[in-house]
Amino acid sequence: MPGGRLTQQERQQIALGLVDDLAYAEIARRLGRPTSTVTREVMRNGGPTAYRADLAHRATEQRAQRRRKPAPRKTPPTRLPHGRDAEEVRRYEEEFTTVLMGSGAPRMMARVMVCLYTTDAGSLTAAELVQRLQVSPASVSKAIAFLEEQGLVRRERDERRRERYIVDDDVWYQSMLASARSTAQLVVVARQGVGVLGPGTPAAARLENIARFVDFVTESLIRAAEQARDILYAKPAGTEPEDSAGTGPEAPQ
């Protein structure tokens, strides 16, 4: 039928027409097909000198099979606990990730942190992180190793012997102390430079000023963290226990 798919017999007639050096327009007229159909058929399958009807028909069938994809299954909308809006949560997680990246965290590490912090339980297994973030287990493992090194995540085994990654109330405090201790190394190095470059020289004076500044800021940060530590354990008014939400297990976001 004109306009439908070419049959194997029509392809054989095209091949015979090419052998007889007929123009595409003449072959199309004999088939009752548009010239463009014949031209496209020949050029897609080897050109006028290499066209073979059987190979062209087989190639067309294979292309048709590749295009036949099963209809996507309809999945129910994600149901989040506490009546949260899934799209709003997704946008917030993206913004939170962007802020953490701006503070120096690599993207995957930031995504893992956000995932843990926006989970009511404050802990997830590696498999749960892979499912939520749609990344490879290796990516999660690398991110967790980095976060543990920074003191931002800890791990423990649950009753099913699964390893869980946890962010708890004390993580930010411990991380801030670790950061302060790391920064304090700059004070030591700067003051070593004073001795090397000679006290009283402009370069030594510059390094001494850096050491004093960093030392003051570091000590202030440690004192502030110790004074404010209790804030990390405060429970906001109206906070519901995790098992009283009545919404079942938390769905992946």
CSV table of N, CA and C in Angstrom, one decimal, residues 87-196:
chain,number,residue,atom,x,y,z
A,87,GLU,N,8.1,17.5,45.4
A,87,GLU,CA,8.8,18.4,44.5
A,87,GLU,C,9.4,19.5,45.3
A,88,GLU,N,8.8,19.9,46.4
A,88,GLU,CA,9.4,21.0,47.2
A,88,GLU,C,10.6,20.4,48.0
A,89,VAL,N,10.5,19.2,48.4
A,89,VAL,CA,11.6,18.5,49.1
A,89,VAL,C,12.8,18.4,48.1
A,90,ARG,N,12.5,18.0,46.9
A,90,ARG,CA,13.6,17.9,45.9
A,90,ARG,C,14.3,19.2,45.6
A,91,ARG,N,13.5,20.3,45.5
A,91,ARG,CA,14.1,21.6,45.3
A,91,ARG,C,15.0,22.0,46.5
A,92,TYR,N,14.5,21.7,47.7
A,92,TYR,CA,15.2,22.1,48.9
A,92,TYR,C,16.6,21.3,48.9
A,93,GLU,N,16.5,20.0,48.6
A,93,GLU,CA,17.7,19.2,48.6
A,93,GLU,C,18.8,19.8,47.6
A,94,GLU,N,18.3,20.2,46.5
A,94,GLU,CA,19.2,20.8,45.5
A,94,GLU,C,19.9,22.0,46.0
A,95,GLU,N,19.1,22.9,46.6
A,95,GLU,CA,19.6,24.1,47.2
A,95,GLU,C,20.6,23.9,48.3
A,96,PHE,N,20.2,22.9,49.2
A,96,PHE,CA,21.1,22.6,50.3
A,96,PHE,C,22.5,22.0,49.7
A,97,THR,N,22.4,21.2,48.7
A,97,THR,CA,23.6,20.6,48.1
A,97,THR,C,24.5,21.7,47.5
A,98,THR,N,23.8,22.7,46.8
A,98,THR,CA,24.6,23.8,46.2
A,98,THR,C,25.3,24.6,47.3
A,99,VAL,N,24.6,24.9,48.4
A,99,VAL,CA,25.3,25.6,49.5
A,99,VAL,C,26.5,24.9,50.1
A,100,LEU,N,26.3,23.6,50.3
A,100,LEU,CA,27.5,22.8,50.8
A,100,LEU,C,28.6,22.7,49.8
A,101,MET,N,28.3,22.7,48.5
A,101,MET,CA,29.4,22.7,47.5
A,101,MET,C,30.1,24.1,47.5
A,102,GLY,N,29.3,25.1,47.8
A,102,GLY,CA,29.9,26.5,47.9
A,102,GLY,C,30.9,26.6,49.0
A,103,SER,N,30.7,25.8,50.1
A,103,SER,CA,31.5,25.8,51.2
A,103,SER,C,32.8,24.9,51.1
A,104,GLY,N,32.8,24.2,49.9
A,104,GLY,CA,34.0,23.4,49.6
A,104,GLY,C,33.8,21.9,49.5
A,105,ALA,N,32.6,21.4,49.8
A,105,ALA,CA,32.4,20.0,49.7
A,105,ALA,C,32.2,19.6,48.2
A,106,PRO,N,32.9,18.5,47.8
A,106,PRO,CA,32.6,17.9,46.5
A,106,PRO,C,31.2,17.6,46.3
A,107,ARG,N,30.7,17.5,45.1
A,107,ARG,CA,29.3,17.4,44.8
A,107,ARG,C,28.7,16.1,45.4
A,108,MET,N,29.4,14.9,45.2
A,108,MET,CA,28.8,13.7,45.7
A,108,MET,C,28.8,13.7,47.2
A,109,MET,N,29.8,14.2,47.8
A,109,MET,CA,29.8,14.2,49.3
A,109,MET,C,28.7,15.1,49.8
A,110,ALA,N,28.5,16.2,49.1
A,110,ALA,CA,27.4,17.1,49.5
A,110,ALA,C,26.1,16.4,49.4
A,111,ARG,N,25.9,15.7,48.3
A,111,ARG,CA,24.6,15.0,48.1
A,111,ARG,C,24.3,14.0,49.1
A,112,VAL,N,25.4,13.2,49.5
A,112,VAL,CA,25.2,12.2,50.6
A,112,VAL,C,24.9,12.9,51.9
A,113,MET,N,25.5,14.0,52.2
A,113,MET,CA,25.2,14.7,53.5
A,113,MET,C,23.8,15.2,53.5
A,114,VAL,N,23.4,15.8,52.4
A,114,VAL,CA,22.0,16.3,52.4
A,114,VAL,C,21.0,15.1,52.5
A,115,CYS,N,21.3,14.0,51.9
A,115,CYS,CA,20.4,12.9,51.9
A,115,CYS,C,20.3,12.4,53.4
A,116,LEU,N,21.4,12.3,54.1
A,116,LEU,CA,21.3,11.9,55.5
A,116,LEU,C,20.6,12.9,56.4
A,117,TYR,N,20.9,14.2,56.2
A,117,TYR,CA,20.3,15.2,57.0
A,117,TYR,C,18.8,15.4,56.8
A,118,THR,N,18.3,15.1,55.7
A,118,THR,CA,16.9,15.3,55.4
A,118,THR,C,16.1,14.0,55.6
A,119,THR,N,16.8,13.0,56.2
A,119,THR,CA,16.1,11.7,56.6
A,119,THR,C,15.8,11.8,58.1
A,120,ASP,N,14.5,11.5,58.4
A,120,ASP,CA,14.1,11.6,59.8
A,120,ASP,C,15.0,10.8,60.7
A,121,ALA,N,15.4,9.6,60.3
A,121,ALA,CA,16.1,8.7,61.1
A,121,ALA,C,17.6,9.2,61.3
A,122,GLY,N,18.1,10.0,60.4
A,122,GLY,CA,19.4,10.5,60.4
A,122,GLY,C,20.5,9.4,60.1
A,123,SER,N,20.0,8.3,59.5
A,123,SER,CA,20.9,7.2,59.1
A,123,SER,C,20.4,6.5,57.9
A,124,LEU,N,21.3,6.0,57.1
A,124,LEU,CA,20.9,5.2,55.9
A,124,LEU,C,22.0,4.1,55.7
A,125,THR,N,21.6,3.0,55.0
A,125,THR,CA,22.6,2.1,54.6
A,125,THR,C,23.1,2.5,53.3
A,126,ALA,N,24.2,1.8,52.9
A,126,ALA,CA,24.8,2.1,51.6
A,126,ALA,C,23.8,1.8,50.4
A,127,ALA,N,23.0,0.7,50.6
A,127,ALA,CA,22.0,0.4,49.6
A,127,ALA,C,20.9,1.4,49.5
A,128,GLU,N,20.5,2.0,50.6
A,128,GLU,CA,19.5,3.0,50.6
A,128,GLU,C,20.0,4.3,50.0
A,129,LEU,N,21.3,4.6,50.2
A,129,LEU,CA,21.9,5.8,49.6
A,129,LEU,C,22.0,5.6,48.1
A,130,VAL,N,22.4,4.4,47.6
A,130,VAL,CA,22.4,4.2,46.2
A,130,VAL,C,21.1,4.3,45.6
A,131,GLN,N,20.0,3.8,46.2
A,131,GLN,CA,18.7,3.9,45.7
A,131,GLN,C,18.2,5.3,45.6
A,132,ARG,N,18.4,6.1,46.7
A,132,ARG,CA,17.9,7.5,46.7
A,132,ARG,C,18.7,8.4,45.8
A,133,LEU,N,20.0,8.2,45.7
A,133,LEU,CA,20.8,9.1,44.8
A,133,LEU,C,20.9,8.6,43.4
A,134,GLN,N,20.6,7.3,43.1
A,134,GLN,CA,20.7,6.8,41.8
A,134,GLN,C,22.1,6.9,41.3
A,135,VAL,N,23.1,6.4,42.1
A,135,VAL,CA,24.5,6.4,41.8
A,135,VAL,C,25.0,5.0,42.1
A,136,SER,N,26.3,4.8,41.7
A,136,SER,CA,26.9,3.5,41.9
A,136,SER,C,27.3,3.3,43.4
A,137,PRO,N,27.4,2.0,43.9
A,137,PRO,CA,27.9,1.8,45.2
A,137,PRO,C,29.3,2.4,45.4
A,138,ALA,N,30.1,2.3,44.4
A,138,ALA,CA,31.5,2.9,44.5
A,138,ALA,C,31.5,4.4,44.8
A,139,SER,N,30.5,5.1,44.2
A,139,SER,CA,30.4,6.5,44.4
A,139,SER,C,30.0,6.8,45.9
A,140,VAL,N,29.1,6.0,46.4
A,140,VAL,CA,28.7,6.2,47.8
A,140,VAL,C,29.8,5.9,48.7
A,141,SER,N,30.5,4.8,48.5
A,141,SER,CA,31.6,4.4,49.3
A,141,SER,C,32.7,5.5,49.4
A,142,LYS,N,33.0,6.0,48.2
A,142,LYS,CA,34.1,7.1,48.2
A,142,LYS,C,33.6,8.3,49.0
A,143,ALA,N,32.3,8.7,48.8
A,143,ALA,CA,31.8,9.9,49.5
A,143,ALA,C,31.8,9.6,51.0
A,144,ILE,N,31.4,8.5,51.5
A,144,ILE,CA,31.4,8.2,52.9
A,144,ILE,C,32.8,8.2,53.5
A,145,ALA,N,33.8,7.7,52.8
A,145,ALA,CA,35.1,7.7,53.2
A,145,ALA,C,35.6,9.1,53.4
A,146,PHE,N,35.3,10.0,52.5
A,146,PHE,CA,35.7,11.4,52.6
A,146,PHE,C,35.0,12.1,53.8
A,147,LEU,N,33.7,11.8,54.0
A,147,LEU,CA,32.9,12.4,55.1
A,147,LEU,C,33.4,11.9,56.5
A,148,GLU,N,33.7,10.6,56.5
A,148,GLU,CA,34.3,10.1,57.8
A,148,GLU,C,35.6,10.8,58.1
A,149,GLU,N,36.4,11.0,57.1
A,149,GLU,CA,37.7,11.6,57.4
A,149,GLU,C,37.5,13.0,57.9
A,150,GLN,N,36.5,13.7,57.5
A,150,GLN,CA,36.2,15.0,57.9
A,150,GLN,C,35.4,15.1,59.3
A,151,GLY,N,35.1,13.9,59.7
A,151,GLY,CA,34.3,13.8,61.0
A,151,GLY,C,32.8,14.2,60.8
A,152,LEU,N,32.3,14.1,59.6
A,152,LEU,CA,30.9,14.5,59.4
A,152,LEU,C,29.9,13.4,59.4
A,153,VAL,N,30.5,12.2,59.4
A,153,VAL,CA,29.6,11.0,59.3
A,153,VAL,C,30.3,9.9,60.2
A,154,ARG,N,29.5,9.1,60.8
A,154,ARG,CA,30.0,7.9,61.5
A,154,ARG,C,29.2,6.7,61.1
A,155,ARG,N,29.8,5.5,61.3
A,155,ARG,CA,29.1,4.3,60.9
A,155,ARG,C,28.9,3.3,62.1
A,156,GLU,N,27.9,2.5,62.1
A,156,GLU,CA,27.7,1.5,63.0
A,156,GLU,C,26.8,0.4,62.4
A,157,ARG,N,26.8,-0.8,63.0
A,157,ARG,CA,26.0,-1.9,62.5
A,157,ARG,C,24.6,-2.0,63.2
A,158,ASP,N,23.6,-2.2,62.5
A,158,ASP,CA,22.2,-2.3,63.1
A,158,ASP,C,22.0,-3.8,63.5
A,159,GLU,N,20.7,-4.0,63.9
A,159,GLU,CA,20.4,-5.4,64.4
A,159,GLU,C,20.5,-6.4,63.3
A,160,ARG,N,20.4,-6.0,62.1
A,160,ARG,CA,20.5,-7.0,60.9
A,160,ARG,C,22.0,-7.1,60.4
A,161,ARG,N,22.9,-6.5,61.2
A,161,ARG,CA,24.3,-6.5,60.8
A,161,ARG,C,24.7,-5.7,59.6
A,162,ARG,N,23.7,-4.8,59.2
A,162,ARG,CA,24.0,-3.9,58.1
A,162,ARG,C,24.7,-2.7,58.6
A,163,GLU,N,25.7,-2.2,57.8
A,163,GLU,CA,26.4,-1.0,58.2
A,163,GLU,C,25.6,0.2,57.8
A,164,ARG,N,25.3,1.0,58.8
A,164,ARG,CA,24.6,2.3,58.6
A,164,ARG,C,25.5,3.5,58.8
A,165,TYR,N,25.2,4.5,58.0
A,165,TYR,CA,25.9,5.7,58.1
A,165,TYR,C,25.1,6.8,58.8
A,166,ILE,N,25.6,7.5,59.7
A,166,ILE,CA,24.8,8.3,60.7
A,166,ILE,C,25.4,9.7,60.8
A,167,VAL,N,24.4,10.6,60.8
A,167,VAL,CA,24.7,12.0,61.2
A,167,VAL,C,23.9,12.2,62.5
A,168,ASP,N,24.6,12.5,63.6
A,168,ASP,CA,23.9,12.7,64.8
A,168,ASP,C,24.1,14.1,65.3
A,169,ASP,N,23.6,14.4,66.5
A,169,ASP,CA,23.6,15.8,67.0
A,169,ASP,C,25.0,16.3,67.3
A,170,ASP,N,26.0,15.4,67.5
A,170,ASP,CA,27.4,15.9,67.8
A,170,ASP,C,28.3,16.0,66.7
A,171,VAL,N,27.8,15.6,65.5
A,171,VAL,CA,28.7,15.5,64.3
A,171,VAL,C,29.3,16.9,64.0
A,172,TRP,N,28.5,18.0,64.0
A,172,TRP,CA,28.9,19.3,63.6
A,172,TRP,C,29.9,19.8,64.6
A,173,TYR,N,29.7,19.5,65.9
A,173,TYR,CA,30.6,20.0,66.9
A,173,TYR,C,32.0,19.3,66.7
A,174,GLN,N,32.0,18.0,66.5
A,174,GLN,CA,33.3,17.3,66.4
A,174,GLN,C,34.0,17.7,65.1
A,175,SER,N,33.2,18.0,64.0
A,175,SER,CA,33.8,18.4,62.8
A,175,SER,C,34.4,19.8,62.9
A,176,MET,N,33.7,20.7,63.7
A,176,MET,CA,34.3,22.0,63.8
A,176,MET,C,35.6,22.0,64.6
A,177,LEU,N,35.6,21.1,65.6
A,177,LEU,CA,36.9,21.0,66.4
A,177,LEU,C,38.0,20.4,65.5
A,178,ALA,N,37.7,19.5,64.6
A,178,ALA,CA,38.7,18.9,63.7
A,178,ALA,C,39.2,20.0,62.8
A,179,SER,N,38.2,20.8,62.3
A,179,SER,CA,38.6,21.9,61.4
A,179,SER,C,39.5,22.9,62.1
A,180,ALA,N,39.2,23.2,63.3
A,180,ALA,CA,40.0,24.1,64.1
A,180,ALA,C,41.4,23.6,64.3
A,181,ARG,N,41.5,22.3,64.6
A,181,ARG,CA,42.8,21.7,64.9
A,181,ARG,C,43.6,21.7,63.6
A,182,SER,N,43.0,21.5,62.4
A,182,SER,CA,43.7,21.5,61.2
A,182,SER,C,44.2,22.9,60.9
A,183,THR,N,43.3,23.9,61.1
A,183,THR,CA,43.7,25.3,60.9
A,183,THR,C,44.9,25.7,61.8
A,184,ALA,N,44.9,25.2,63.0
A,184,ALA,CA,46.0,25.5,64.0
A,184,ALA,C,47.4,25.2,63.4
A,185,GLN,N,47.4,24.2,62.5
A,185,GLN,CA,48.7,23.8,61.9
A,185,GLN,C,49.3,25.0,61.2
A,186,LEU,N,48.4,25.9,60.6
A,186,LEU,CA,48.9,27.1,59.9
A,186,LEU,C,49.7,28.0,60.8
A,187,VAL,N,49.2,28.1,62.1
A,187,VAL,CA,49.9,28.9,63.1
A,187,VAL,C,51.3,28.4,63.3
A,188,VAL,N,51.4,27.1,63.5
A,188,VAL,CA,52.7,26.5,63.7
A,188,VAL,C,53.7,26.8,62.5
A,189,VAL,N,53.2,26.6,61.3
A,189,VAL,CA,54.0,26.8,60.1
A,189,VAL,C,54.4,28.2,60.0
A,190,ALA,N,53.5,29.1,60.2
A,190,ALA,CA,53.8,30.6,60.0
A,190,ALA,C,54.8,31.0,61.0
A,191,ARG,N,54.8,30.5,62.2
A,191,ARG,CA,55.8,30.9,63.2
A,191,ARG,C,57.2,30.3,63.0
A,192,GLN,N,57.1,29.1,62.3
A,192,GLN,CA,58.4,28.5,61.9
A,192,GLN,C,59.1,29.5,60.8
A,193,GLY,N,58.3,30.0,60.0
A,193,GLY,CA,58.8,31.0,59.0
A,193,GLY,C,59.4,32.2,59.6
A,194,VAL,N,58.9,32.6,60.7
A,194,VAL,CA,59.5,33.8,61.4
A,194,VAL,C,60.9,33.5,61.8
A,195,GLY,N,61.2,32.3,62.3
A,195,GLY,CA,62.5,32.0,62.7
A,195,GLY,C,63.5,31.8,61.5
A,196,VAL,N,62.9,31.3,60.4
A,196,VAL,CA,63.7,31.0,59.2
A,196,VAL,C,64.1,32.3,58.5
